[in-house]
Amino acid sequence: MSHAWLAATILMMCPTWMWAQPRLAATVQPQPLGRSYFQLESVFLDGSDEFAEDGFRRPLFSGERLSDGKFSERLINFHYEYGVAERLTVVARLGYRFISFTYIDNLNPRLLPNERLFRVQVNGFDDSWLAARYALLYSGFKDEGVSVSTQLGVKFPTGDVTLRVPTGTGYLDFELRALIESRHKISNIPSYWILDAGYRVRGGEFGDQVPFRVEFGVAAAKELMLRASLNGVITLGEFQSPVGIIENFQRDRPIRLVGDESYLQLAIGFELFMSPTISLYLDYNNRAFGRTSISSNIVQFGFIVR
C-alpha cells in the first residue's frame, strides 16, 4: 500500500477532531514520516460558581431549592499522532473522567438537616476523537517559518450516557479546523504564535460549536518555553441542553456536564524540554466568561515523547 493511497483514504474517511480544552493539537506542522508523538496528560478542574444563561456569574446550582454546589473533575488524556505521509498526520485521543458534584437540598420536607448534603460521583471514558491533519504549508521543521494546516476529524460516542453525570453525548460529532503557526525570533529570542479555529457539527439536540485558540510562546531559556493563550468555545443555537442542573430539579435526573455551553479561558503555562525527544509541561486556565458553563480553574500537566 503506497503512502499516497493511504493518505487519500484517511483524509476522505476521517472528518476532524478537537478537544474543548486548550491544547487542541500537538503542533500545526505534520509529524515526520514514520514518526510517533505520545502525550499523557492529567487535567484537574474545580469550581463552585457557574455562568447563567445570561452570562452572569452565580454560585453553582443556585436557586430556591439547591445551594452550596461544588464541582471537581480529574481527567486523564492519552493523545497520539503518527506521520503517515510527508504532509499527513493521523491523530487519536481518548480520555477517562472522574467527576464529583456536591450540593445541599434546602426544601425537601422529608430530609433532616444532617441529610441535606448530597454527593454525586461517577467515572467513565470520555468521548474519543480520530482525525487527520494535512499540512498545506509548512516550514520543514526549521526554527523559523510559517505553517498552515487543516484538520478533519470525527468524535465517537465512547462516553457513558447512562451515568448520573453522563461523560459523553451519545452522538457522533464532526469537525473541520484550520491552524496557522509562525515561528520567528524577537531580539534573537525564539518565539511563536498560533491561530486555531474550527466548526464542529454535533449530533442529537446539541448545538453546533466554534472552538478557537490564540496562543503566543517565547523561549525563557534553551530548554524552557513560556506560553499564554486565549481559548474557548462558542455554542450556536438555542442551548437546548445547558450544562448544570435545570430549574425543575429532580434527584433522579442527570446532571449535565457535557452539553451546550460557551466560554472563554485565559491560560498561562510552560514546556520544559528534558531532551530532544522528551518534555514536560504545565498549564493553568481560568474560565473568565461563559454561558451555561461551570466557572472552573483548570490545571493541566503531562509529558510528551516524540
PDB file of C-alpha atoms in Angstrom:
ATOM      1  CA  MET A   1       0.000   0.000   0.000  1.00  0.00           C
ATOM      2  CA  SER A   2       1.527   3.341  -1.040  1.00  0.00           C
ATOM      3  CA  HIS A   3       1.671   6.307   1.327  1.00  0.00           C
ATOM      4  CA  ALA A   4      -0.197   8.432  -1.210  1.00  0.00           C
ATOM      5  CA  TRP A   5      -3.139   5.987  -1.379  1.00  0.00           C
ATOM      6  CA  LEU A   6      -3.219   5.700   2.426  1.00  0.00           C
ATOM      7  CA  ALA A   7      -3.172   9.470   2.816  1.00  0.00           C
ATOM      8  CA  ALA A   8      -6.080   9.940   0.438  1.00  0.00           C
ATOM      9  CA  THR A   9      -8.100   7.184   2.119  1.00  0.00           C
ATOM     10  CA  ILE A  10      -7.664   8.595   5.624  1.00  0.00           C
ATOM     11  CA  LEU A  11      -8.417  12.145   4.520  1.00  0.00           C
ATOM     12  CA  MET A  12     -11.724  11.024   2.982  1.00  0.00           C
ATOM     13  CA  MET A  13     -12.759   8.811   5.886  1.00  0.00           C
ATOM     14  CA  CYS A  14     -11.754  10.972   8.856  1.00  0.00           C
ATOM     15  CA  PRO A  15     -13.619  14.228   9.151  1.00  0.00           C
ATOM     16  CA  THR A  16     -11.857  16.101  12.232  1.00  0.00           C
ATOM     17  CA  TRP A  17     -11.425  16.119  15.894  1.00  0.00           C
ATOM     18  CA  MET A  18     -10.778  18.620  18.592  1.00  0.00           C
ATOM     19  CA  TRP A  19     -10.964  18.696  22.235  1.00  0.00           C
ATOM     20  CA  ALA A  20     -12.546  21.646  24.060  1.00  0.00           C
ATOM     21  CA  GLN A  21      -9.508  22.114  26.207  1.00  0.00           C
ATOM     22  CA  PRO A  22      -6.797  24.490  25.015  1.00  0.00           C
ATOM     23  CA  ARG A  23      -4.103  22.085  23.756  1.00  0.00           C
ATOM     24  CA  LEU A  24      -6.156  21.038  20.757  1.00  0.00           C
ATOM     25  CA  ALA A  25      -3.307  19.797  18.581  1.00  0.00           C
ATOM     26  CA  ALA A  26       0.266  18.862  19.329  1.00  0.00           C
ATOM     27  CA  THR A  27       1.564  21.149  16.595  1.00  0.00           C
ATOM     28  CA  VAL A  28       0.445  22.818  13.399  1.00  0.00           C
ATOM     29  CA  GLN A  29       3.198  21.046  11.461  1.00  0.00           C
ATOM     30  CA  PRO A  30       2.881  17.388  10.421  1.00  0.00           C
ATOM     31  CA  GLN A  31       4.716  14.695  12.305  1.00  0.00           C
ATOM     32  CA  PRO A  32       7.769  13.385  10.389  1.00  0.00           C
ATOM     33  CA  LEU A  33       7.086  10.425   8.125  1.00  0.00           C
ATOM     34  CA  GLY A  34       7.058   7.210  10.169  1.00  0.00           C
ATOM     35  CA  ARG A  35       7.487   9.040  13.498  1.00  0.00           C
ATOM     36  CA  SER A  36       5.148   8.977  16.501  1.00  0.00           C
ATOM     37  CA  TYR A  37       4.152  11.521  19.137  1.00  0.00           C
ATOM     38  CA  PHE A  38       2.815  10.404  22.555  1.00  0.00           C
ATOM     39  CA  GLN A  39       1.250  12.678  25.140  1.00  0.00           C
ATOM     40  CA  LEU A  40      -0.105  11.613  28.542  1.00  0.00           C
ATOM     41  CA  GLU A  41      -1.943  14.369  30.389  1.00  0.00           C
ATOM     42  CA  SER A  42      -3.743  14.891  33.705  1.00  0.00           C
ATOM     43  CA  VAL A  43      -6.358  17.636  33.983  1.00  0.00           C
ATOM     44  CA  PHE A  44      -7.734  18.956  37.302  1.00  0.00           C
ATOM     45  CA  LEU A  45     -10.914  21.072  37.313  1.00  0.00           C
ATOM     46  CA  ASP A  46     -12.515  22.643  40.381  1.00  0.00           C
ATOM     47  CA  GLY A  47     -15.323  25.177  40.713  1.00  0.00           C
ATOM     48  CA  SER A  48     -18.132  26.459  42.924  1.00  0.00           C
ATOM     49  CA  ASP A  49     -19.602  29.069  40.536  1.00  0.00           C
ATOM     50  CA  GLU A  50     -21.380  28.902  37.220  1.00  0.00           C
ATOM     51  CA  PHE A  51     -22.245  31.241  34.362  1.00  0.00           C
ATOM     52  CA  ALA A  52     -26.006  31.529  33.923  1.00  0.00           C
ATOM     53  CA  GLU A  53     -27.763  31.664  30.546  1.00  0.00           C
ATOM     54  CA  ASP A  54     -27.481  35.454  30.569  1.00  0.00           C
ATOM     55  CA  GLY A  55     -23.717  35.224  31.197  1.00  0.00           C
ATOM     56  CA  PHE A  56     -23.723  36.415  34.819  1.00  0.00           C
ATOM     57  CA  ARG A  57     -21.608  34.520  37.341  1.00  0.00           C
ATOM     58  CA  ARG A  58     -23.502  33.000  40.284  1.00  0.00           C
ATOM     59  CA  PRO A  59     -22.997  30.228  42.883  1.00  0.00           C
ATOM     60  CA  LEU A  60     -23.158  26.752  41.344  1.00  0.00           C
ATOM     61  CA  PHE A  61     -26.707  25.279  41.343  1.00  0.00           C
ATOM     62  CA  SER A  62     -28.017  28.471  42.924  1.00  0.00           C
ATOM     63  CA  GLY A  63     -31.760  28.729  43.393  1.00  0.00           C
ATOM     64  CA  GLU A  64     -34.543  28.388  45.911  1.00  0.00           C
ATOM     65  CA  ARG A  65     -34.093  24.663  46.374  1.00  0.00           C
ATOM     66  CA  LEU A  66     -30.392  23.936  45.890  1.00  0.00           C
ATOM     67  CA  SER A  67     -27.319  25.677  47.274  1.00  0.00           C
ATOM     68  CA  ASP A  68     -23.614  25.256  48.071  1.00  0.00           C
ATOM     69  CA  GLY A  69     -22.863  23.445  44.829  1.00  0.00           C
ATOM     70  CA  LYS A  70     -19.277  22.272  44.264  1.00  0.00           C
ATOM     71  CA  PHE A  71     -17.712  20.544  41.276  1.00  0.00           C
ATOM     72  CA  SER A  72     -14.431  18.738  40.708  1.00  0.00           C
ATOM     73  CA  GLU A  73     -13.101  16.568  37.924  1.00  0.00           C
ATOM     74  CA  ARG A  74      -9.930  14.587  37.306  1.00  0.00           C
ATOM     75  CA  LEU A  75      -9.327  13.729  33.675  1.00  0.00           C
ATOM     76  CA  ILE A  76      -6.618  11.540  32.182  1.00  0.00           C
ATOM     77  CA  ASN A  77      -5.972  12.035  28.444  1.00  0.00           C
ATOM     78  CA  PHE A  78      -3.934   9.963  26.020  1.00  0.00           C
ATOM     79  CA  HIS A  79      -3.002  11.724  22.776  1.00  0.00           C
ATOM     80  CA  TYR A  80      -1.227  10.011  19.860  1.00  0.00           C
ATOM     81  CA  GLU A  81      -0.037  11.262  16.474  1.00  0.00           C
ATOM     82  CA  TYR A  82       1.686   9.423  13.635  1.00  0.00           C
ATOM     83  CA  GLY A  83       3.142  10.742  10.372  1.00  0.00           C
ATOM     84  CA  VAL A  84       1.732   8.529   7.603  1.00  0.00           C
ATOM     85  CA  ALA A  85       2.949  10.730   4.734  1.00  0.00           C
ATOM     86  CA  GLU A  86       5.132  13.778   4.234  1.00  0.00           C
ATOM     87  CA  ARG A  87       2.255  16.180   4.895  1.00  0.00           C
ATOM     88  CA  LEU A  88      -0.337  13.940   6.570  1.00  0.00           C
ATOM     89  CA  THR A  89      -0.621  13.093  10.277  1.00  0.00           C
ATOM     90  CA  VAL A  90      -3.172  10.802  11.939  1.00  0.00           C
ATOM     91  CA  VAL A  91      -4.374  11.930  15.378  1.00  0.00           C
ATOM     92  CA  ALA A  92      -6.179   9.922  18.094  1.00  0.00           C
ATOM     93  CA  ARG A  93      -7.300  10.934  21.575  1.00  0.00           C
ATOM     94  CA  LEU A  94      -9.017   9.093  24.433  1.00  0.00           C
ATOM     95  CA  GLY A  95      -9.756  10.218  27.979  1.00  0.00           C
ATOM     96  CA  TYR A  96     -11.058   8.837  31.271  1.00  0.00           C
ATOM     97  CA  ARG A  97     -13.025  11.079  33.667  1.00  0.00           C
ATOM     98  CA  PHE A  98     -13.522  11.114  37.462  1.00  0.00           C
ATOM     99  CA  ILE A  99     -16.363  13.549  38.304  1.00  0.00           C
ATOM    100  CA  SER A 100     -17.781  14.747  41.629  1.00  0.00           C
ATOM    101  CA  PHE A 101     -20.677  17.116  42.441  1.00  0.00           C
ATOM    102  CA  THR A 102     -21.935  18.100  45.887  1.00  0.00           C
ATOM    103  CA  TYR A 103     -24.961  20.252  46.758  1.00  0.00           C
ATOM    104  CA  ILE A 104     -27.467  20.915  49.542  1.00  0.00           C
ATOM    105  CA  ASP A 105     -31.205  20.270  49.091  1.00  0.00           C
ATOM    106  CA  ASN A 106     -32.933  23.013  51.105  1.00  0.00           C
ATOM    107  CA  LEU A 107     -36.625  22.295  50.560  1.00  0.00           C
ATOM    108  CA  ASN A 108     -37.281  18.557  50.727  1.00  0.00           C
ATOM    109  CA  PRO A 109     -39.503  18.297  53.881  1.00  0.00           C
ATOM    110  CA  ARG A 110     -38.632  14.632  54.403  1.00  0.00           C
ATOM    111  CA  LEU A 111     -34.942  15.347  54.983  1.00  0.00           C
ATOM    112  CA  LEU A 112     -33.378  16.083  58.348  1.00  0.00           C
ATOM    113  CA  PRO A 113     -30.752  18.876  58.482  1.00  0.00           C
ATOM    114  CA  ASN A 114     -27.897  16.351  58.502  1.00  0.00           C
ATOM    115  CA  GLU A 115     -29.373  14.567  55.444  1.00  0.00           C
ATOM    116  CA  ARG A 116     -29.489  17.527  53.067  1.00  0.00           C
ATOM    117  CA  LEU A 117     -25.915  17.285  51.714  1.00  0.00           C
ATOM    118  CA  PHE A 118     -25.720  15.115  48.616  1.00  0.00           C
ATOM    119  CA  ARG A 119     -22.680  13.890  46.698  1.00  0.00           C
ATOM    120  CA  VAL A 120     -22.710  12.504  43.157  1.00  0.00           C
ATOM    121  CA  GLN A 121     -19.571  10.689  41.995  1.00  0.00           C
ATOM    122  CA  VAL A 122     -19.104   8.951  38.650  1.00  0.00           C
ATOM    123  CA  ASN A 123     -16.227   7.831  36.453  1.00  0.00           C
ATOM    124  CA  GLY A 124     -16.062   6.627  32.887  1.00  0.00           C
ATOM    125  CA  PHE A 125     -14.498   7.017  29.462  1.00  0.00           C
ATOM    126  CA  ASP A 126     -14.754  10.327  27.648  1.00  0.00           C
ATOM    127  CA  ASP A 127     -15.864  10.566  24.027  1.00  0.00           C
ATOM    128  CA  SER A 128     -12.889   9.775  21.767  1.00  0.00           C
ATOM    129  CA  TRP A 129     -11.558  11.512  18.657  1.00  0.00           C
ATOM    130  CA  LEU A 130      -9.886  10.343  15.454  1.00  0.00           C
ATOM    131  CA  ALA A 131      -8.591  12.862  12.934  1.00  0.00           C
ATOM    132  CA  ALA A 132      -6.275  13.596  10.036  1.00  0.00           C
ATOM    133  CA  ARG A 133      -4.198  16.779   9.830  1.00  0.00           C
ATOM    134  CA  TYR A 134      -2.870  17.835   6.440  1.00  0.00           C
ATOM    135  CA  ALA A 135      -0.136  20.465   6.044  1.00  0.00           C
ATOM    136  CA  LEU A 136      -0.975  22.955   3.304  1.00  0.00           C
ATOM    137  CA  LEU A 137       2.211  24.916   4.027  1.00  0.00           C
ATOM    138  CA  TYR A 138       4.965  24.049   6.479  1.00  0.00           C
ATOM    139  CA  SER A 139       8.429  25.278   7.284  1.00  0.00           C
ATOM    140  CA  GLY A 140      10.134  21.876   7.151  1.00  0.00           C
ATOM    141  CA  PHE A 141      10.805  21.673  10.927  1.00  0.00           C
ATOM    142  CA  LYS A 142      13.047  24.737  10.865  1.00  0.00           C
ATOM    143  CA  ASP A 143      13.360  27.211  13.721  1.00  0.00           C
ATOM    144  CA  GLU A 144      11.660  29.942  11.682  1.00  0.00           C
ATOM    145  CA  GLY A 145       8.821  29.927   9.185  1.00  0.00           C
ATOM    146  CA  VAL A 146       5.056  29.779   8.727  1.00  0.00           C
ATOM    147  CA  SER A 147       2.944  26.616   8.739  1.00  0.00           C
ATOM    148  CA  VAL A 148      -0.698  26.220   7.707  1.00  0.00           C
ATOM    149  CA  SER A 149      -2.701  23.025   8.247  1.00  0.00           C
ATOM    150  CA  THR A 150      -6.252  21.808   8.125  1.00  0.00           C
ATOM    151  CA  GLN A 151      -7.576  19.095  10.426  1.00  0.00           C
ATOM    152  CA  LEU A 152     -10.620  16.950   9.777  1.00  0.00           C
ATOM    153  CA  GLY A 153     -11.991  14.565  12.383  1.00  0.00           C
ATOM    154  CA  VAL A 154     -14.811  12.644  13.984  1.00  0.00           C
ATOM    155  CA  LYS A 155     -15.801  12.229  17.627  1.00  0.00           C
ATOM    156  CA  PHE A 156     -17.035   8.774  18.605  1.00  0.00           C
ATOM    157  CA  PRO A 157     -19.624   8.346  21.420  1.00  0.00           C
ATOM    158  CA  THR A 158     -17.467   6.236  23.746  1.00  0.00           C
ATOM    159  CA  GLY A 159     -18.615   8.209  26.825  1.00  0.00           C
ATOM    160  CA  ASP A 160     -21.190   6.625  29.152  1.00  0.00           C
ATOM    161  CA  VAL A 161     -24.573   8.381  28.793  1.00  0.00           C
ATOM    162  CA  THR A 162     -26.270   6.165  31.408  1.00  0.00           C
ATOM    163  CA  LEU A 163     -24.400   7.691  34.364  1.00  0.00           C
ATOM    164  CA  ARG A 164     -25.951  10.284  36.683  1.00  0.00           C
ATOM    165  CA  VAL A 165     -23.390  12.668  35.169  1.00  0.00           C
ATOM    166  CA  PRO A 166     -23.010  11.469  31.544  1.00  0.00           C
ATOM    167  CA  THR A 167     -19.407  11.513  30.301  1.00  0.00           C
ATOM    168  CA  GLY A 168     -20.374  11.911  26.639  1.00  0.00           C
ATOM    169  CA  THR A 169     -23.166  12.994  24.322  1.00  0.00           C
ATOM    170  CA  GLY A 170     -24.117   9.637  22.794  1.00  0.00           C
ATOM    171  CA  TYR A 171     -23.744  11.006  19.251  1.00  0.00           C
ATOM    172  CA  LEU A 172     -21.115  11.380  16.548  1.00  0.00           C
ATOM    173  CA  ASP A 173     -19.605  14.852  16.046  1.00  0.00           C
ATOM    174  CA  PHE A 174     -17.696  16.086  13.001  1.00  0.00           C
ATOM    175  CA  GLU A 175     -15.231  18.939  12.885  1.00  0.00           C
ATOM    176  CA  LEU A 176     -13.139  20.927  10.430  1.00  0.00           C
ATOM    177  CA  ARG A 177     -10.334  23.059  11.821  1.00  0.00           C
ATOM    178  CA  ALA A 178      -7.752  25.484  10.398  1.00  0.00           C
ATOM    179  CA  LEU A 179      -4.383  26.060  12.124  1.00  0.00           C
ATOM    180  CA  ILE A 180      -1.735  28.697  11.410  1.00  0.00           C
ATOM    181  CA  GLU A 181       1.635  28.893  13.171  1.00  0.00           C
ATOM    182  CA  SER A 182       4.505  31.347  12.830  1.00  0.00           C
ATOM    183  CA  ARG A 183       7.911  30.548  14.331  1.00  0.00           C
ATOM    184  CA  HIS A 184      10.249  33.535  14.483  1.00  0.00           C
ATOM    185  CA  LYS A 185      12.703  35.413  16.698  1.00  0.00           C
ATOM    186  CA  ILE A 186      12.159  38.543  18.783  1.00  0.00           C
ATOM    187  CA  SER A 187      15.505  40.226  19.566  1.00  0.00           C
ATOM    188  CA  ASN A 188      17.118  36.886  18.667  1.00  0.00           C
ATOM    189  CA  ILE A 189      14.860  35.011  21.155  1.00  0.00           C
ATOM    190  CA  PRO A 190      12.840  32.091  19.653  1.00  0.00           C
ATOM    191  CA  SER A 191       9.088  32.652  19.802  1.00  0.00           C
ATOM    192  CA  TYR A 192       5.888  31.596  18.078  1.00  0.00           C
ATOM    193  CA  TRP A 193       2.191  32.322  17.731  1.00  0.00           C
ATOM    194  CA  ILE A 194      -0.698  30.022  16.786  1.00  0.00           C
ATOM    195  CA  LEU A 195      -4.177  30.784  15.427  1.00  0.00           C
ATOM    196  CA  ASP A 196      -6.562  27.829  15.688  1.00  0.00           C
ATOM    197  CA  ALA A 197     -10.296  27.835  14.842  1.00  0.00           C
ATOM    198  CA  GLY A 198     -12.882  25.408  13.541  1.00  0.00           C
ATOM    199  CA  TYR A 199     -16.509  24.391  13.179  1.00  0.00           C
ATOM    200  CA  ARG A 200     -17.958  21.364  14.972  1.00  0.00           C
ATOM    201  CA  VAL A 201     -21.197  19.743  13.770  1.00  0.00           C
ATOM    202  CA  ARG A 202     -22.760  17.979  16.777  1.00  0.00           C
ATOM    203  CA  GLY A 203     -25.273  15.157  16.750  1.00  0.00           C
ATOM    204  CA  GLY A 204     -28.631  14.970  18.510  1.00  0.00           C
ATOM    205  CA  GLU A 205     -30.151  18.041  20.138  1.00  0.00           C
ATOM    206  CA  PHE A 206     -26.751  19.604  20.880  1.00  0.00           C
ATOM    207  CA  GLY A 207     -25.901  22.912  19.234  1.00  0.00           C
ATOM    208  CA  ASP A 208     -23.021  23.228  16.783  1.00  0.00           C
ATOM    209  CA  GLN A 209     -19.843  24.800  18.158  1.00  0.00           C
ATOM    210  CA  VAL A 210     -16.970  27.066  17.103  1.00  0.00           C
ATOM    211  CA  PRO A 211     -13.792  26.195  19.092  1.00  0.00           C
ATOM    212  CA  PHE A 212     -10.856  28.613  18.914  1.00  0.00           C
ATOM    213  CA  ARG A 213      -7.401  29.311  20.353  1.00  0.00           C
ATOM    214  CA  VAL A 214      -4.874  32.137  20.081  1.00  0.00           C
ATOM    215  CA  GLU A 215      -1.509  31.255  21.628  1.00  0.00           C
ATOM    216  CA  PHE A 216       1.833  33.001  21.974  1.00  0.00           C
ATOM    217  CA  GLY A 217       5.084  31.484  23.244  1.00  0.00           C
ATOM    218  CA  VAL A 218       8.605  32.741  23.920  1.00  0.00           C
ATOM    219  CA  ALA A 219      11.773  30.920  24.997  1.00  0.00           C
ATOM    220  CA  ALA A 220      12.908  31.815  28.524  1.00  0.00           C
ATOM    221  CA  ALA A 221      15.921  29.505  28.157  1.00  0.00           C
ATOM    222  CA  LYS A 222      17.187  26.925  25.704  1.00  0.00           C
ATOM    223  CA  GLU A 223      15.144  24.192  27.422  1.00  0.00           C
ATOM    224  CA  LEU A 224      12.137  26.290  28.581  1.00  0.00           C
ATOM    225  CA  MET A 225       9.274  27.710  26.505  1.00  0.00           C
ATOM    226  CA  LEU A 226       6.722  30.009  28.204  1.00  0.00           C
ATOM    227  CA  ARG A 227       3.258  30.393  26.670  1.00  0.00           C
ATOM    228  CA  ALA A 228      -0.055  32.212  27.097  1.00  0.00           C
ATOM    229  CA  SER A 229      -3.344  31.829  25.273  1.00  0.00           C
ATOM    230  CA  LEU A 230      -6.979  32.793  24.895  1.00  0.00           C
ATOM    231  CA  ASN A 231      -9.095  29.746  24.127  1.00  0.00           C
ATOM    232  CA  GLY A 232     -12.726  28.782  24.254  1.00  0.00           C
ATOM    233  CA  VAL A 233     -15.875  27.511  22.600  1.00  0.00           C
ATOM    234  CA  ILE A 234     -18.904  29.322  21.160  1.00  0.00           C
ATOM    235  CA  THR A 235     -22.081  27.223  21.012  1.00  0.00           C
ATOM    236  CA  LEU A 236     -24.670  28.153  18.398  1.00  0.00           C
ATOM    237  CA  GLY A 237     -28.427  27.722  18.574  1.00  0.00           C
ATOM    238  CA  GLU A 238     -30.972  27.682  21.397  1.00  0.00           C
ATOM    239  CA  PHE A 239     -28.975  25.933  24.161  1.00  0.00           C
ATOM    240  CA  GLN A 240     -31.483  23.089  24.444  1.00  0.00           C
ATOM    241  CA  SER A 241     -29.027  21.030  26.556  1.00  0.00           C
ATOM    242  CA  PRO A 242     -27.441  23.510  29.004  1.00  0.00           C
ATOM    243  CA  VAL A 243     -24.693  22.443  31.387  1.00  0.00           C
ATOM    244  CA  GLY A 244     -25.697  22.060  35.070  1.00  0.00           C
ATOM    245  CA  ILE A 245     -28.913  21.266  36.939  1.00  0.00           C
ATOM    246  CA  ILE A 246     -32.082  22.631  35.350  1.00  0.00           C
ATOM    247  CA  GLU A 247     -34.524  24.648  37.465  1.00  0.00           C
ATOM    248  CA  ASN A 248     -37.228  21.935  37.765  1.00  0.00           C
ATOM    249  CA  PHE A 249     -34.800  19.741  39.680  1.00  0.00           C
ATOM    250  CA  GLN A 250     -35.464  16.043  40.228  1.00  0.00           C
ATOM    251  CA  ARG A 251     -32.909  13.901  42.029  1.00  0.00           C
ATOM    252  CA  ASP A 252     -33.012  11.045  39.527  1.00  0.00           C
ATOM    253  CA  ARG A 253     -32.395  13.299  36.517  1.00  0.00           C
ATOM    254  CA  PRO A 254     -28.894  13.610  35.060  1.00  0.00           C
ATOM    255  CA  ILE A 255     -26.552  16.457  35.899  1.00  0.00           C
ATOM    256  CA  ARG A 256     -25.323  17.628  32.516  1.00  0.00           C
ATOM    257  CA  LEU A 257     -21.594  18.339  32.250  1.00  0.00           C
ATOM    258  CA  VAL A 258     -21.258  17.693  28.505  1.00  0.00           C
ATOM    259  CA  GLY A 259     -23.788  19.949  26.827  1.00  0.00           C
ATOM    260  CA  ASP A 260     -24.418  23.345  25.295  1.00  0.00           C
ATOM    261  CA  GLU A 261     -22.037  25.919  26.756  1.00  0.00           C
ATOM    262  CA  SER A 262     -19.916  28.844  25.646  1.00  0.00           C
ATOM    263  CA  TYR A 263     -16.807  30.033  27.464  1.00  0.00           C
ATOM    264  CA  LEU A 264     -13.563  31.987  27.196  1.00  0.00           C
ATOM    265  CA  GLN A 265     -10.455  30.855  29.075  1.00  0.00           C
ATOM    266  CA  LEU A 266      -7.232  32.676  29.856  1.00  0.00           C
ATOM    267  CA  ALA A 267      -4.211  30.372  30.119  1.00  0.00           C
ATOM    268  CA  ILE A 268      -0.538  30.542  31.021  1.00  0.00           C
ATOM    269  CA  GLY A 269       1.972  27.711  31.087  1.00  0.00           C
ATOM    270  CA  PHE A 270       5.329  26.353  30.092  1.00  0.00           C
ATOM    271  CA  GLU A 271       7.014  23.387  28.405  1.00  0.00           C
ATOM    272  CA  LEU A 272      10.346  22.087  29.723  1.00  0.00           C
ATOM    273  CA  PHE A 273      12.481  20.122  27.260  1.00  0.00           C
ATOM    274  CA  MET A 274      14.322  17.386  29.153  1.00  0.00           C
ATOM    275  CA  SER A 275      15.893  16.064  25.932  1.00  0.00           C
ATOM    276  CA  PRO A 276      15.286  16.371  22.173  1.00  0.00           C
ATOM    277  CA  THR A 277      12.553  13.727  22.476  1.00  0.00           C
ATOM    278  CA  ILE A 278      11.049  14.188  25.978  1.00  0.00           C
ATOM    279  CA  SER A 279       9.400  17.244  27.535  1.00  0.00           C
ATOM    280  CA  LEU A 280       7.159  18.133  30.499  1.00  0.00           C
ATOM    281  CA  TYR A 281       4.505  20.845  30.536  1.00  0.00           C
ATOM    282  CA  LEU A 282       2.131  22.649  32.893  1.00  0.00           C
ATOM    283  CA  ASP A 283      -0.806  24.942  32.006  1.00  0.00           C
ATOM    284  CA  TYR A 284      -3.209  26.910  34.199  1.00  0.00           C
ATOM    285  CA  ASN A 285      -6.561  28.023  32.743  1.00  0.00           C
ATOM    286  CA  ASN A 286      -9.105  30.366  34.282  1.00  0.00           C
ATOM    287  CA  ARG A 287     -12.600  30.313  32.783  1.00  0.00           C
ATOM    288  CA  ALA A 288     -13.228  34.047  32.776  1.00  0.00           C
ATOM    289  CA  PHE A 289     -16.508  34.332  30.853  1.00  0.00           C
ATOM    290  CA  GLY A 290     -19.235  31.932  29.857  1.00  0.00           C
ATOM    291  CA  ARG A 291     -22.855  30.982  29.263  1.00  0.00           C
ATOM    292  CA  THR A 292     -24.429  27.904  30.927  1.00  0.00           C
ATOM    293  CA  SER A 293     -20.923  26.845  31.892  1.00  0.00           C
ATOM    294  CA  ILE A 294     -19.177  25.980  35.151  1.00  0.00           C
ATOM    295  CA  SER A 295     -16.652  28.623  36.211  1.00  0.00           C
ATOM    296  CA  SER A 296     -13.664  26.440  36.968  1.00  0.00           C
ATOM    297  CA  ASN A 297      -9.941  26.675  37.477  1.00  0.00           C
ATOM    298  CA  ILE A 298      -8.166  24.153  35.274  1.00  0.00           C
ATOM    299  CA  VAL A 299      -4.658  22.781  35.756  1.00  0.00           C
ATOM    300  CA  GLN A 300      -3.123  20.562  33.083  1.00  0.00           C
ATOM    301  CA  PHE A 301       0.200  18.795  33.268  1.00  0.00           C
ATOM    302  CA  GLY A 302       1.788  15.923  31.427  1.00  0.00           C
ATOM    303  CA  PHE A 303       4.733  14.626  29.485  1.00  0.00           C
ATOM    304  CA  ILE A 304       5.463  14.237  25.790  1.00  0.00           C
ATOM    305  CA  VAL A 305       7.585  11.672  23.933  1.00  0.00           C
ATOM    306  CA  ARG A 306       8.424  12.489  20.323  1.00  0.00           C
TER     307      ARG A 306
END
